[in-house]
CSV table of C-alpha atoms in Angstrom, one decimal:
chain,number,residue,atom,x,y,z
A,14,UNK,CA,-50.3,30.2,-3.1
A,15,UNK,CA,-47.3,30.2,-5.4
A,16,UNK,CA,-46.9,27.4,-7.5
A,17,UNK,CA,-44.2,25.8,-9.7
A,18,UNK,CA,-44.7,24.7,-13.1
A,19,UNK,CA,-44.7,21.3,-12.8
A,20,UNK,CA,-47.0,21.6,-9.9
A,21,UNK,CA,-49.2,23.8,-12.1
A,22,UNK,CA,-49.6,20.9,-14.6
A,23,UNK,CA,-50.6,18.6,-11.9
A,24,UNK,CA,-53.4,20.8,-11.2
A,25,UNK,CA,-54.6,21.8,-14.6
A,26,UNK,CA,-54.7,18.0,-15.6
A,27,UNK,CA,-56.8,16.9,-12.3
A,28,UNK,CA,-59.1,20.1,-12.7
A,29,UNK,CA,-59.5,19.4,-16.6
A,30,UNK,CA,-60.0,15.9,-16.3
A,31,UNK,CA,-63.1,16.6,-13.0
A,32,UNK,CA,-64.9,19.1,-15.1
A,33,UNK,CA,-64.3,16.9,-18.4
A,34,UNK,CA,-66.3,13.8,-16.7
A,35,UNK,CA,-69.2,16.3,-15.0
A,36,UNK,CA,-69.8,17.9,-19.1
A,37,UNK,CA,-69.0,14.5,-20.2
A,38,UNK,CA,-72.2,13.6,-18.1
A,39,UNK,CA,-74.4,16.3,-19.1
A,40,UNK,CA,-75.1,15.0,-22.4
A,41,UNK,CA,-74.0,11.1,-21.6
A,42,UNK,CA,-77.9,10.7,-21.8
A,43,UNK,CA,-79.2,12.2,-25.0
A,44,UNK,CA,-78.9,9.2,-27.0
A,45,UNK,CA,-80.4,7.0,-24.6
A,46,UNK,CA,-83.7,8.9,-24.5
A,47,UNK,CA,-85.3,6.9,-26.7
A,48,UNK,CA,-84.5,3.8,-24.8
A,49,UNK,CA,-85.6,5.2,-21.8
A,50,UNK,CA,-88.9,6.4,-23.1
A,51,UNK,CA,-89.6,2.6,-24.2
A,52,UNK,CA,-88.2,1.2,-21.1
A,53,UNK,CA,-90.2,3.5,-18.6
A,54,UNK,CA,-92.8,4.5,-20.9
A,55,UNK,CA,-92.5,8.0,-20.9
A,56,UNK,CA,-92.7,10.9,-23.2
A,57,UNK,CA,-90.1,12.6,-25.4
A,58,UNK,CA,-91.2,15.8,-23.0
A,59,UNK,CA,-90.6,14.3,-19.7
A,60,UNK,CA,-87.6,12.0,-21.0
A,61,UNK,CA,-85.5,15.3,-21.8
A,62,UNK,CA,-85.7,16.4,-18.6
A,63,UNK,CA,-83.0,14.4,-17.9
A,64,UNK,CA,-81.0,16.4,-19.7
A,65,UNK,CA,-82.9,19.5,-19.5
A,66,UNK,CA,-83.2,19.7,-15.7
A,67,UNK,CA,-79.3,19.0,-15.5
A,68,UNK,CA,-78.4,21.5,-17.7
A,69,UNK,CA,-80.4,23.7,-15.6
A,70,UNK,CA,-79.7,22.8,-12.2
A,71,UNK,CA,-76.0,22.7,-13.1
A,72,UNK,CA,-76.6,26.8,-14.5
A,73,UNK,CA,-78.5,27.3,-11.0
A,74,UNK,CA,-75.6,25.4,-8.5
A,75,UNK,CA,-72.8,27.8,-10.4
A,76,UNK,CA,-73.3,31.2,-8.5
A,77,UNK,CA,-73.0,29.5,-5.4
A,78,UNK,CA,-69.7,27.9,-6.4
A,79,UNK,CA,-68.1,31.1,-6.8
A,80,UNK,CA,-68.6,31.8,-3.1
A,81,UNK,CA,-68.1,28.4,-2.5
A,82,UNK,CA,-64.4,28.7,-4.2
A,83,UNK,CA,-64.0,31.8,-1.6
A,84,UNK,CA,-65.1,30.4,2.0
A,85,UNK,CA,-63.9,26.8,1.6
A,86,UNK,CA,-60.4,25.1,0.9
A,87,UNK,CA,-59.6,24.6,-2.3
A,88,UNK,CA,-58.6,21.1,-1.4
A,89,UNK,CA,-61.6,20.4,0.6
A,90,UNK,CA,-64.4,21.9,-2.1
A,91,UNK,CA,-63.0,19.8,-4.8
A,92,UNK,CA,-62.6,16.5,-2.8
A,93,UNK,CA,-66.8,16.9,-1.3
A,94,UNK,CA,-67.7,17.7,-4.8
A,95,UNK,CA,-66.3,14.9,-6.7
A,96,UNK,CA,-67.7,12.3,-4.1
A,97,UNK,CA,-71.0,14.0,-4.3
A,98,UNK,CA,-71.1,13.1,-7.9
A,99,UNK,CA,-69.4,9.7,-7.5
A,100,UNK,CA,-72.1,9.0,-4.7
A,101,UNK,CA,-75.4,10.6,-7.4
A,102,UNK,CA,-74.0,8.2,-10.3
A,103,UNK,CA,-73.9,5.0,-7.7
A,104,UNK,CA,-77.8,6.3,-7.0
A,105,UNK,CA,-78.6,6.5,-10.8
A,106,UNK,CA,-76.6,3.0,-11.6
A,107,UNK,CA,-78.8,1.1,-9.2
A,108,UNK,CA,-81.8,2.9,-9.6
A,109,UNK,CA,-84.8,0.6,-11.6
A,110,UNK,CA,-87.2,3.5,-12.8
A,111,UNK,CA,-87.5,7.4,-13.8
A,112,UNK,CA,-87.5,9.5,-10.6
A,113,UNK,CA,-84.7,7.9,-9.1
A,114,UNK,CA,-82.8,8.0,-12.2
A,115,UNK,CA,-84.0,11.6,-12.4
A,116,UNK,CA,-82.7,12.6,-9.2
A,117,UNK,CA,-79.4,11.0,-9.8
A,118,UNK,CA,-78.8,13.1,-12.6
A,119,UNK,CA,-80.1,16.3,-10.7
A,120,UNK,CA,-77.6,15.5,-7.7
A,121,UNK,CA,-74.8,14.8,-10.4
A,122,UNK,CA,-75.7,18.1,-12.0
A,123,UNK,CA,-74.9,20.0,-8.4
A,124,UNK,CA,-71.5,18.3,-8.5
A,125,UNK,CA,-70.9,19.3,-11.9
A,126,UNK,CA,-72.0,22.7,-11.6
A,127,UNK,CA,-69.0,23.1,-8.6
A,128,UNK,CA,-66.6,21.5,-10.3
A,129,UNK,CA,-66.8,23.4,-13.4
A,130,UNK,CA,-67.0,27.0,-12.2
A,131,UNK,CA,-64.4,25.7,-9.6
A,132,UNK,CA,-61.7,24.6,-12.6
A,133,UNK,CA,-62.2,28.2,-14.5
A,134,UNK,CA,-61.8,29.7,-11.4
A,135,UNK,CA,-58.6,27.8,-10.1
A,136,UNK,CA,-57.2,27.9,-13.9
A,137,UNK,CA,-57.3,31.8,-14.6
A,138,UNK,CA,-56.2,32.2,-10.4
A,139,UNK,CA,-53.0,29.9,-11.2
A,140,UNK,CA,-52.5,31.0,-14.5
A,141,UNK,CA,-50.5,34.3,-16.0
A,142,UNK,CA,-52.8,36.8,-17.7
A,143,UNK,CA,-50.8,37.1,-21.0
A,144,UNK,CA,-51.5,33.2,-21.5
A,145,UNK,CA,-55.4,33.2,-20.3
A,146,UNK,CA,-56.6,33.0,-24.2
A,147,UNK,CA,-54.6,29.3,-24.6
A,148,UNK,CA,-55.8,28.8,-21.0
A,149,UNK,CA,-59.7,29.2,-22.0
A,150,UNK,CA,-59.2,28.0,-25.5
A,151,UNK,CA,-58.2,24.2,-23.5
A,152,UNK,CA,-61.0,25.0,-20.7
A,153,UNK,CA,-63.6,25.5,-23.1
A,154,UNK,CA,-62.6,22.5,-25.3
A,155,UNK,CA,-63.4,20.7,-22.2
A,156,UNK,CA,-66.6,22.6,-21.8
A,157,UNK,CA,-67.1,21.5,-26.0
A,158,UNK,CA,-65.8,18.4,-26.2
A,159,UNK,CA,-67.4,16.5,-23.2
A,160,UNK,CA,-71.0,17.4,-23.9
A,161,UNK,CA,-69.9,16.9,-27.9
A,162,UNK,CA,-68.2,13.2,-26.6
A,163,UNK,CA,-71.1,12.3,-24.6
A,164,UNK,CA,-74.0,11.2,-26.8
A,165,UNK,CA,-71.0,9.4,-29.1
A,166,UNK,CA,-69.5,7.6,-26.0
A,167,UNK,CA,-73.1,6.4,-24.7
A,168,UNK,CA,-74.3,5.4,-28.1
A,169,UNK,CA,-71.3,2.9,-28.5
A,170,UNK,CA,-71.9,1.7,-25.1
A,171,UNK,CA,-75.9,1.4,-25.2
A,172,UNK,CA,-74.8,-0.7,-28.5
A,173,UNK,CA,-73.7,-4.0,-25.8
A,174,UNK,CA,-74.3,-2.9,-22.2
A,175,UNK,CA,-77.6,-1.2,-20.5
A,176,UNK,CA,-78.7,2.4,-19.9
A,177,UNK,CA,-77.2,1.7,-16.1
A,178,UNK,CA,-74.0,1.8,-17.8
A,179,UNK,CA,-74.0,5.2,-18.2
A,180,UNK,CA,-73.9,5.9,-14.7
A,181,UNK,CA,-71.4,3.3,-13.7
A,182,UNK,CA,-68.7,4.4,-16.1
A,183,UNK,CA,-69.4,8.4,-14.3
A,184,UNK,CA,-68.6,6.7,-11.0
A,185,UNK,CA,-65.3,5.0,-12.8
A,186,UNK,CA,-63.9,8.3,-14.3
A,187,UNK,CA,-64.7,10.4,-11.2
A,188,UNK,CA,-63.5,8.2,-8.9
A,189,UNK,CA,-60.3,7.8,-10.6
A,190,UNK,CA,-60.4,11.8,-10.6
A,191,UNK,CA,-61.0,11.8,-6.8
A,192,UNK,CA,-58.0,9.5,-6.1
A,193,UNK,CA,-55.3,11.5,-8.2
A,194,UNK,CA,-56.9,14.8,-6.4
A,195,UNK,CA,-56.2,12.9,-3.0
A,196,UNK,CA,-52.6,12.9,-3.7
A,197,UNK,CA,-52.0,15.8,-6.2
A,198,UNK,CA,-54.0,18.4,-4.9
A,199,UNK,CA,-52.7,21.5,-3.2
A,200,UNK,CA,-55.0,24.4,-1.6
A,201,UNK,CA,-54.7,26.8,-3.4
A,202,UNK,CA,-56.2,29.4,-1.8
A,203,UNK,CA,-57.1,29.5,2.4
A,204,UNK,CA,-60.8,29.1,3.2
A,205,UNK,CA,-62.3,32.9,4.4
A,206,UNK,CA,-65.9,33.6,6.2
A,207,UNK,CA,-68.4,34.8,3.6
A,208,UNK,CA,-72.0,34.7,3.9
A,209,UNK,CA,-73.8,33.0,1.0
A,210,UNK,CA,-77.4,34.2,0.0
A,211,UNK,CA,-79.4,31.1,-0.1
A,212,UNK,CA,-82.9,32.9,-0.6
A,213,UNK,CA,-81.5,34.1,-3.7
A,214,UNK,CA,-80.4,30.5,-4.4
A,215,UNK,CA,-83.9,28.9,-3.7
A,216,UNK,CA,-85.7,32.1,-6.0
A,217,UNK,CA,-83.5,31.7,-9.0
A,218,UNK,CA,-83.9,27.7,-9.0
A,219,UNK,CA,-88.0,27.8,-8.1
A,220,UNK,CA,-87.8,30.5,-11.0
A,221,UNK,CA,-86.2,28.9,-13.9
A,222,UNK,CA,-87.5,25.8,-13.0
A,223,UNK,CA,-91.1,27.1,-13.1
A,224,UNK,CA,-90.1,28.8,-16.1
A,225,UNK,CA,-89.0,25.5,-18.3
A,226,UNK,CA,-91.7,23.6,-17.1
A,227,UNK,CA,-94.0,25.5,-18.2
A,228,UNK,CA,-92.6,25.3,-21.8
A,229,UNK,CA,-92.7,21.7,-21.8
A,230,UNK,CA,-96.3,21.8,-20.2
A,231,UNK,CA,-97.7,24.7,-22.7
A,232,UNK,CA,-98.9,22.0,-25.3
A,233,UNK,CA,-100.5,19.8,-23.2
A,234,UNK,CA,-102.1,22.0,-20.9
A,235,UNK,CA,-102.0,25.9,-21.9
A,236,UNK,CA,-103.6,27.5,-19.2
A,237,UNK,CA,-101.5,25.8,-16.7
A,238,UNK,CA,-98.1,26.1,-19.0
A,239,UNK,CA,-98.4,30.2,-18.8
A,240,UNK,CA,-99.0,30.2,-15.3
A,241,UNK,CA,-95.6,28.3,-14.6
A,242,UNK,CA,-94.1,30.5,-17.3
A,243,UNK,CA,-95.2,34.0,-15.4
A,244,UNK,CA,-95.0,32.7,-12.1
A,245,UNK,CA,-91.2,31.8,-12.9
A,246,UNK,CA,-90.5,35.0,-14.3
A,247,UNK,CA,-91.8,37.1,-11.6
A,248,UNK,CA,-89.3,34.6,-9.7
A,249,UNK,CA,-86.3,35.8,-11.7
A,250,UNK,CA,-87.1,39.0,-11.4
A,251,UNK,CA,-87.0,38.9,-7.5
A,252,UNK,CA,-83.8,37.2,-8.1
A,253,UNK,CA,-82.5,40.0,-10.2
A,254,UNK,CA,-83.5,42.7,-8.0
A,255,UNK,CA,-81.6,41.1,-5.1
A,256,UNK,CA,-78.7,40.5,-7.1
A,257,UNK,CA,-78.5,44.2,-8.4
A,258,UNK,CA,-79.2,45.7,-4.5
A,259,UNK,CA,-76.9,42.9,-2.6
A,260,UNK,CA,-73.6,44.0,-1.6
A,261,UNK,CA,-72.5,40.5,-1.4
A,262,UNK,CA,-74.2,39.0,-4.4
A,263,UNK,CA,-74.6,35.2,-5.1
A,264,UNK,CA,-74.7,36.2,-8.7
A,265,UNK,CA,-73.1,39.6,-9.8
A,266,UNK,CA,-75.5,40.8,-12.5
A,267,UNK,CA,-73.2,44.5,-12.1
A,268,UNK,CA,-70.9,43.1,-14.3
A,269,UNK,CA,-73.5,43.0,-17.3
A,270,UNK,CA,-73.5,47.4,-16.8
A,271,UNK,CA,-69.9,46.7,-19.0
A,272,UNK,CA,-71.7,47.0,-23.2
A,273,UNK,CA,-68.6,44.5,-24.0
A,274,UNK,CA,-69.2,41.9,-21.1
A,275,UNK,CA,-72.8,42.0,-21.3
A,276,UNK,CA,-72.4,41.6,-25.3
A,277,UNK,CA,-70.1,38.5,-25.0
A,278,UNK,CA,-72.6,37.6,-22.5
A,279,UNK,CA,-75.5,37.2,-25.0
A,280,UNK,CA,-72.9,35.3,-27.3
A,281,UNK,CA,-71.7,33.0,-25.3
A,282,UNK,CA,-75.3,31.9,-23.9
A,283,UNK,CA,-76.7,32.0,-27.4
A,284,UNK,CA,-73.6,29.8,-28.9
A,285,UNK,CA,-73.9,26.6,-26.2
A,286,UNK,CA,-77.9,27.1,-26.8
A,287,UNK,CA,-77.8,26.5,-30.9
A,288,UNK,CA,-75.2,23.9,-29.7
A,289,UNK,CA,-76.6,21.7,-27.0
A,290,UNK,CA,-80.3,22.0,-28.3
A,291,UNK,CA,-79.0,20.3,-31.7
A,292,UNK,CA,-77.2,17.8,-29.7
A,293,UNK,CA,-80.2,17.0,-28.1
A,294,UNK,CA,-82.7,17.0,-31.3
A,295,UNK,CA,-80.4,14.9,-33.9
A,296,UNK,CA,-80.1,11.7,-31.9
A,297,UNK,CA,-83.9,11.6,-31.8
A,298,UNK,CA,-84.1,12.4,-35.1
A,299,UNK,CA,-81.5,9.5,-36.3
A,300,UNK,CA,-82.9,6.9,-33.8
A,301,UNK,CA,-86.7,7.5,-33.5
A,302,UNK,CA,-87.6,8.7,-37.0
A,303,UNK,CA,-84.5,7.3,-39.4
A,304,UNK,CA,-84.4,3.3,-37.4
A,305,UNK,CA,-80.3,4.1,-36.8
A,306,UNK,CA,-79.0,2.0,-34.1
A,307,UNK,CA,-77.4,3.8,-30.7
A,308,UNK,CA,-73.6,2.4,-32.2
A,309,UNK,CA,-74.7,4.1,-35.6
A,310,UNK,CA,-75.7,7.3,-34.2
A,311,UNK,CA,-72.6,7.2,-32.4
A,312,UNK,CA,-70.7,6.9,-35.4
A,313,UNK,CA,-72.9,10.2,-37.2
A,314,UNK,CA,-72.2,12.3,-34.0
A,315,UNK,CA,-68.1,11.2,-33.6
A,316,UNK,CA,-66.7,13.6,-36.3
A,317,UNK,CA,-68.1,16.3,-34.5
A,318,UNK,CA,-66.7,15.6,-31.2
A,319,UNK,CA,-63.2,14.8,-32.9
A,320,UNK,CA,-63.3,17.8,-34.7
A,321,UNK,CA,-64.5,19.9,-31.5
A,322,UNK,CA,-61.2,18.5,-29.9
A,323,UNK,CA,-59.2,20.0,-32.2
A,324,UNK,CA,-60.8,23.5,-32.7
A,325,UNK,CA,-61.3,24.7,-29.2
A,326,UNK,CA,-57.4,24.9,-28.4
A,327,UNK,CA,-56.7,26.6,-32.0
A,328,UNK,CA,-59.0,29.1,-31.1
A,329,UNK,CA,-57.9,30.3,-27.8
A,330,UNK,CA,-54.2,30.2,-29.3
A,331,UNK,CA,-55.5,32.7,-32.1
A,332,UNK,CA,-57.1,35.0,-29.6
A,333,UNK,CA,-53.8,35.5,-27.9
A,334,UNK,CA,-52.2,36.0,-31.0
A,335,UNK,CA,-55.2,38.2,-33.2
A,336,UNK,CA,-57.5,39.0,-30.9
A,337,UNK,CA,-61.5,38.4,-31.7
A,338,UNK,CA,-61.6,39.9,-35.3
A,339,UNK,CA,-59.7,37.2,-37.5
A,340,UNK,CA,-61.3,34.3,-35.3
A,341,UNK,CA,-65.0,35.8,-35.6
A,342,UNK,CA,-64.5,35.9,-39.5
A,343,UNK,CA,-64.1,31.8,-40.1
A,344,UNK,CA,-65.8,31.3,-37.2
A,345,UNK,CA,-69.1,32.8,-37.9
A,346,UNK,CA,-69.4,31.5,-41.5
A,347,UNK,CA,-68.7,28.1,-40.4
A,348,UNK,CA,-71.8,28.2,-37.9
A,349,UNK,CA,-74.0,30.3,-40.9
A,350,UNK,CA,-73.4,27.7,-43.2
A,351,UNK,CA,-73.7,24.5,-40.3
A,352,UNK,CA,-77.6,26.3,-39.7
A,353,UNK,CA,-78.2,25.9,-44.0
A,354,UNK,CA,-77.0,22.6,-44.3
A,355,UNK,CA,-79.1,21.7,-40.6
A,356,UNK,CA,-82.5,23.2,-42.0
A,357,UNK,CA,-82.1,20.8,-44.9
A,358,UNK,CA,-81.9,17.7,-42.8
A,359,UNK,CA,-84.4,14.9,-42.6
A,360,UNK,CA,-85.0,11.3,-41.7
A,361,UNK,CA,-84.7,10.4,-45.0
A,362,UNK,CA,-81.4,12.1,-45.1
A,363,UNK,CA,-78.0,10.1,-45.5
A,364,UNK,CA,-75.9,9.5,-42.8
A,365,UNK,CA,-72.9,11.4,-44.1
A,366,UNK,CA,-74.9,14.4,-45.0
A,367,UNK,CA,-76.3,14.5,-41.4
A,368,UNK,CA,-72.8,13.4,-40.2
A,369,UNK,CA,-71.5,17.1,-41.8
A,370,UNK,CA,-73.9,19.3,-41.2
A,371,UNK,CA,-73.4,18.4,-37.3
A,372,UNK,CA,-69.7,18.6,-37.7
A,373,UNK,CA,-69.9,22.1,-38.8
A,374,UNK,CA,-72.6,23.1,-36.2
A,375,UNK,CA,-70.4,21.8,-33.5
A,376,UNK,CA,-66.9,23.5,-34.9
A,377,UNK,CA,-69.2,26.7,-35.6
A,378,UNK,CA,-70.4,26.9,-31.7
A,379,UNK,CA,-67.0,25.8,-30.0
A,380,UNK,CA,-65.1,28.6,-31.6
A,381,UNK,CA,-67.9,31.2,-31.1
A,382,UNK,CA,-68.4,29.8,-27.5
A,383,UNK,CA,-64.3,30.3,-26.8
A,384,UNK,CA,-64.0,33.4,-27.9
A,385,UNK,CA,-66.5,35.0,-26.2
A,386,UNK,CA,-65.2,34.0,-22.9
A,387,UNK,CA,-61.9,35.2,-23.5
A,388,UNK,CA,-62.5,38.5,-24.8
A,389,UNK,CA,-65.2,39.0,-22.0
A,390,UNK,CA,-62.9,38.1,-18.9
A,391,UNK,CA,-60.0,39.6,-20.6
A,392,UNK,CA,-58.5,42.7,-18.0
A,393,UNK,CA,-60.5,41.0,-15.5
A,394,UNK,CA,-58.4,40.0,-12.0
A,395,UNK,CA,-59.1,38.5,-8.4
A,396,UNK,CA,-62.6,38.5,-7.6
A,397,UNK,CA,-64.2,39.6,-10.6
A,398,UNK,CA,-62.7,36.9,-12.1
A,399,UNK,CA,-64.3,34.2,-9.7
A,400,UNK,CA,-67.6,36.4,-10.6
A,401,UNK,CA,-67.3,36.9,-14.1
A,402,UNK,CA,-66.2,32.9,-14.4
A,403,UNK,CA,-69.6,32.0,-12.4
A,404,UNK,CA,-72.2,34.4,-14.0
A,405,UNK,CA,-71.1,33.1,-17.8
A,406,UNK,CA,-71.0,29.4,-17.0
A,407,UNK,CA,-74.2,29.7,-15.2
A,408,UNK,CA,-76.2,32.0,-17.9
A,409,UNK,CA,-74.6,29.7,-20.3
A,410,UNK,CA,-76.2,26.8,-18.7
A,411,UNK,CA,-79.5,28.0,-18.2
A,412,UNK,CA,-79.4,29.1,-21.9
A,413,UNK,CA,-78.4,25.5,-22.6
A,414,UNK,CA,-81.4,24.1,-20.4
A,415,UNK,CA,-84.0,27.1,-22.6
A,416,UNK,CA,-82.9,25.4,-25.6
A,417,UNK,CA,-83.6,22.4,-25.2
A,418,UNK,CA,-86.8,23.0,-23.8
A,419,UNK,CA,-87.7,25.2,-26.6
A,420,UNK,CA,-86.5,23.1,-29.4
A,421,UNK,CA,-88.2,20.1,-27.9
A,422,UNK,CA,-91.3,22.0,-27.7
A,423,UNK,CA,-90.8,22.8,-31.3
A,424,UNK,CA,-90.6,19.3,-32.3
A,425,UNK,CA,-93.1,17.9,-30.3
A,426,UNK,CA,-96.0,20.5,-31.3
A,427,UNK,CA,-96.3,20.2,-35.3
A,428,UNK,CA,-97.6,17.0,-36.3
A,429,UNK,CA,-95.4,15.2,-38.8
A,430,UNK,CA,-91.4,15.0,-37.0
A,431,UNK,CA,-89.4,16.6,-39.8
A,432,UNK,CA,-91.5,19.7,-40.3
A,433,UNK,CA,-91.1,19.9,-36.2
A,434,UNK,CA,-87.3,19.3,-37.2
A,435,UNK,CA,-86.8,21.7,-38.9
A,436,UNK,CA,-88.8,24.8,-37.4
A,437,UNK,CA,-86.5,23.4,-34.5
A,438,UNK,CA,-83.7,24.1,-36.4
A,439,UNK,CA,-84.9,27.4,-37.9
A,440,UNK,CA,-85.2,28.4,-34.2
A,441,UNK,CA,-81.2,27.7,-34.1
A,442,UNK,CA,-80.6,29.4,-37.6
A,443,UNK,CA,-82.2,32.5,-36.0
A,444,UNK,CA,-80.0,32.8,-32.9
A,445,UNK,CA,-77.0,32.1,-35.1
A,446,UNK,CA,-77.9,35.8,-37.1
A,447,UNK,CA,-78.5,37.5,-33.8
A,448,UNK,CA,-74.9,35.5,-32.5
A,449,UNK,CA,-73.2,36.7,-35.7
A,450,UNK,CA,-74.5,40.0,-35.3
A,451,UNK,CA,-73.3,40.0,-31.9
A,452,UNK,CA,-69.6,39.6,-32.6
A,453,UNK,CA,-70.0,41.7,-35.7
A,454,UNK,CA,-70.5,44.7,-33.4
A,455,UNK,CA,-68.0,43.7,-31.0
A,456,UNK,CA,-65.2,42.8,-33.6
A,457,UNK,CA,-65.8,46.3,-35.1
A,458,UNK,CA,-65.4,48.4,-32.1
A,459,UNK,CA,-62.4,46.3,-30.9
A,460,UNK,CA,-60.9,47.2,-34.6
A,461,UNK,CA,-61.8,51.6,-33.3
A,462,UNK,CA,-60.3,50.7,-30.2
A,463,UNK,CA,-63.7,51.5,-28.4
């Protein structure tokens, strides 16, 4: 469907603003974890699954939604998805202890996980190839900034209001979403019979799932901890094998047989990991070990957000304009010298020191998170696109959901918090040298023309 410019706005506003409000809510309850481990009495392993497990199931939903995209209106996908996650956050806002709350976010996390691959997908089909760099640069800022905005927002509101808060302000900013889609929103594309593998769907969740468990479960229980670990790899591996011999995928894994989209690939999964696991870790840090309020760990986490806002865009407007190479230079040594300044941090830390060593982290992993995506769908068109979209976001995700896991685990198994700190962050520095090394290779033969 042909659309004009104004109506292309429209569009690119409602779409920004849907998958805006589901990232928002991926990371809306980071800073409430310690409150909901005193309230429900839970551990710091169990109480990240609320996180954890979104992250995750959101990665999981995201193959599907590329199909989704192809056999259902546009009009109608978009409108089913955003009530889904108005109805999950109602669920979660009147829910009084752990398991409902956890299956509220789990059933918001399948709405977010559509609406985000859906908004690539719509963006790049709408959009002309010449501008997709400034196109991704403001879809990624979304995909930055709401996670980066979350624990800020929620701290400032756990300051004067409940946890159930969190949930009610979801319902508020989707359903505001849901009534401008009502009246704004063409179809963009005509529904078309595909069949969608649902096996494939139920081994790739089962396996991941099993997989992250058992990292969390490791410590406490070994023997059963590797179990779930094995037995969710053998599941991914089924999943994989499918995926490769399927002539109808649910998640093309053919694309990664391109060396420069399977390279981006590993940057952009390692890039939201070091990012989202550091969200996760430094509100604990500030509110369980330092005694800083939820407003005042708010206030540590909001120049990184801010800052996020305002590098996300840049960046896709340089890739049009340079390509990867002058982007990767500042980019990379701002996220070097974020993991430095990150492996020095402690309790006893000040706030402005902590304050600028996550500012840098989270300008360091936006721009290398951006450009990754661009330079990987770049020459990509039609379907490949809707693939392409859907097998980053949802490797991206699941690398998101292994980080936090990880990192968690990291914390939790060495006996005095900052030393767990900071082998946490060493876990981060590390993946930031493989990252760098990453786009040091793919800058180089971009520069050869290879």
């Amino acid at each position: 469907m042909e659309l004009n410019r104004t109506t292309r706005l429209v569009v690119a506003a409602v779409l920004l603003a849907a998958a805006f409000t589901g990232l928002l809510n991926q990371t809306l309850m980071v800073t409430a974890m310690p409150m909901m481990m005193h309230d429900f009495g839970i551990s710091l392993s169990l109480a990240q699954w609320l996180t954890t497990g979104n992250v995750l199931v959101v990665g999981v939903v995201t193959p599907v939604s590329a199909m989704l995209y192809e056999r259902f209106s546009t009009r109608a996908l978009f409108l089913w998805s955003t009530g889904l996650f108005i109805a999950a956050s109602v669920l979660g806002f009147v829910a009084d202890n752990f398991w409902p709350v956890l299956a509220a976010r789990l059933l918001q996390a399948v709405a977010s996980g559509i609406i985000m691959s859906f908004a690539q997908i719509a963006l790049l089909r709408i959009t002309s190839p010449r501008r997709m760099g400034t196109v991704l640069g403001l879809y990624m800022m979304v995909v930055s900034a709401g996670p980066a905005i979350g624990p800020v927002m929620s701290g400032v509101m756990l300051e004067y209001l409940s946890w159930h808060a969190l949930f009610g302000a979801g319902v508020l900013m989707m359903a505001v979403v849901f009534a401008a889609a009502v009246f704004t929103l063409p179809n963009i594309k005509a529904a078309r019979e595909i069949a969608i593998d649902w096996p494939s769907f139920v081994l790739s969740f089962v396996g991941m799932g099993l997989f992250l468990a058992g990292i969390s479960t490791v410590q406490e229980a070994p023997l059963v901890g590797v179990s779930m670990m094995v037995a969710g790899l053998l599941f991914v591996a089924w999943f994989a094998r499918r995926q490769w011999s399927s002539a109808q995928p649910l998640l093309n894994l053919r694309l990664l047989k391109g060396a420069t989209f399977r390279r981006m690939t590993v940057g952009v999964m390692l890039a939201f990991g070091v990012f989202l696991g550091t969200e996760t870790i430094v509100p604990v840090l500030l509110e369980s070990h330092a005694g800083r309020s939820g407003f005042a760990t708010a206030l540590v986490m909001l120049p990184g957000a801010v800052s996020n806002v305002i590098a996300s865009p840049l960046t896709g407007r340089v890739f049009d304009a340079r390509g990867l190479r002058t982007i990767w230079a500042w980019g990379s040594g701002i996220t070097v010298v974020s993991a430095v300044a990150l492996l020095a941090v402690s309790p006893a830390s000040a706030p402005w020191a902590i304050a600028g060593a996550y500012l840098l982290r989270v300008v360091g992993t936006s721009v290398m998170s951006a450009l990754p995506t661009a330079r990987a769908l770049k020459g990509l068109t039609g379907e490949d696109i809707s693939h392409a979209s859907a097998l980053l976001n949802s490797l991206r995700q699941v690398a998101g959901a292994l980080s936090n896991t990880v990192l968690v685990w990291a914390v939790a198994v060495v006996p005095d918090f900052t030393d767990g700190f900071r082998l946490a962050m060493a876990i981060t520095a590390a993946a930031t040298v493989v990252m760098v090394v990453v786009f040091a290779r793919q800058a180089r033969l971009d520069r050869m023309g290879a």
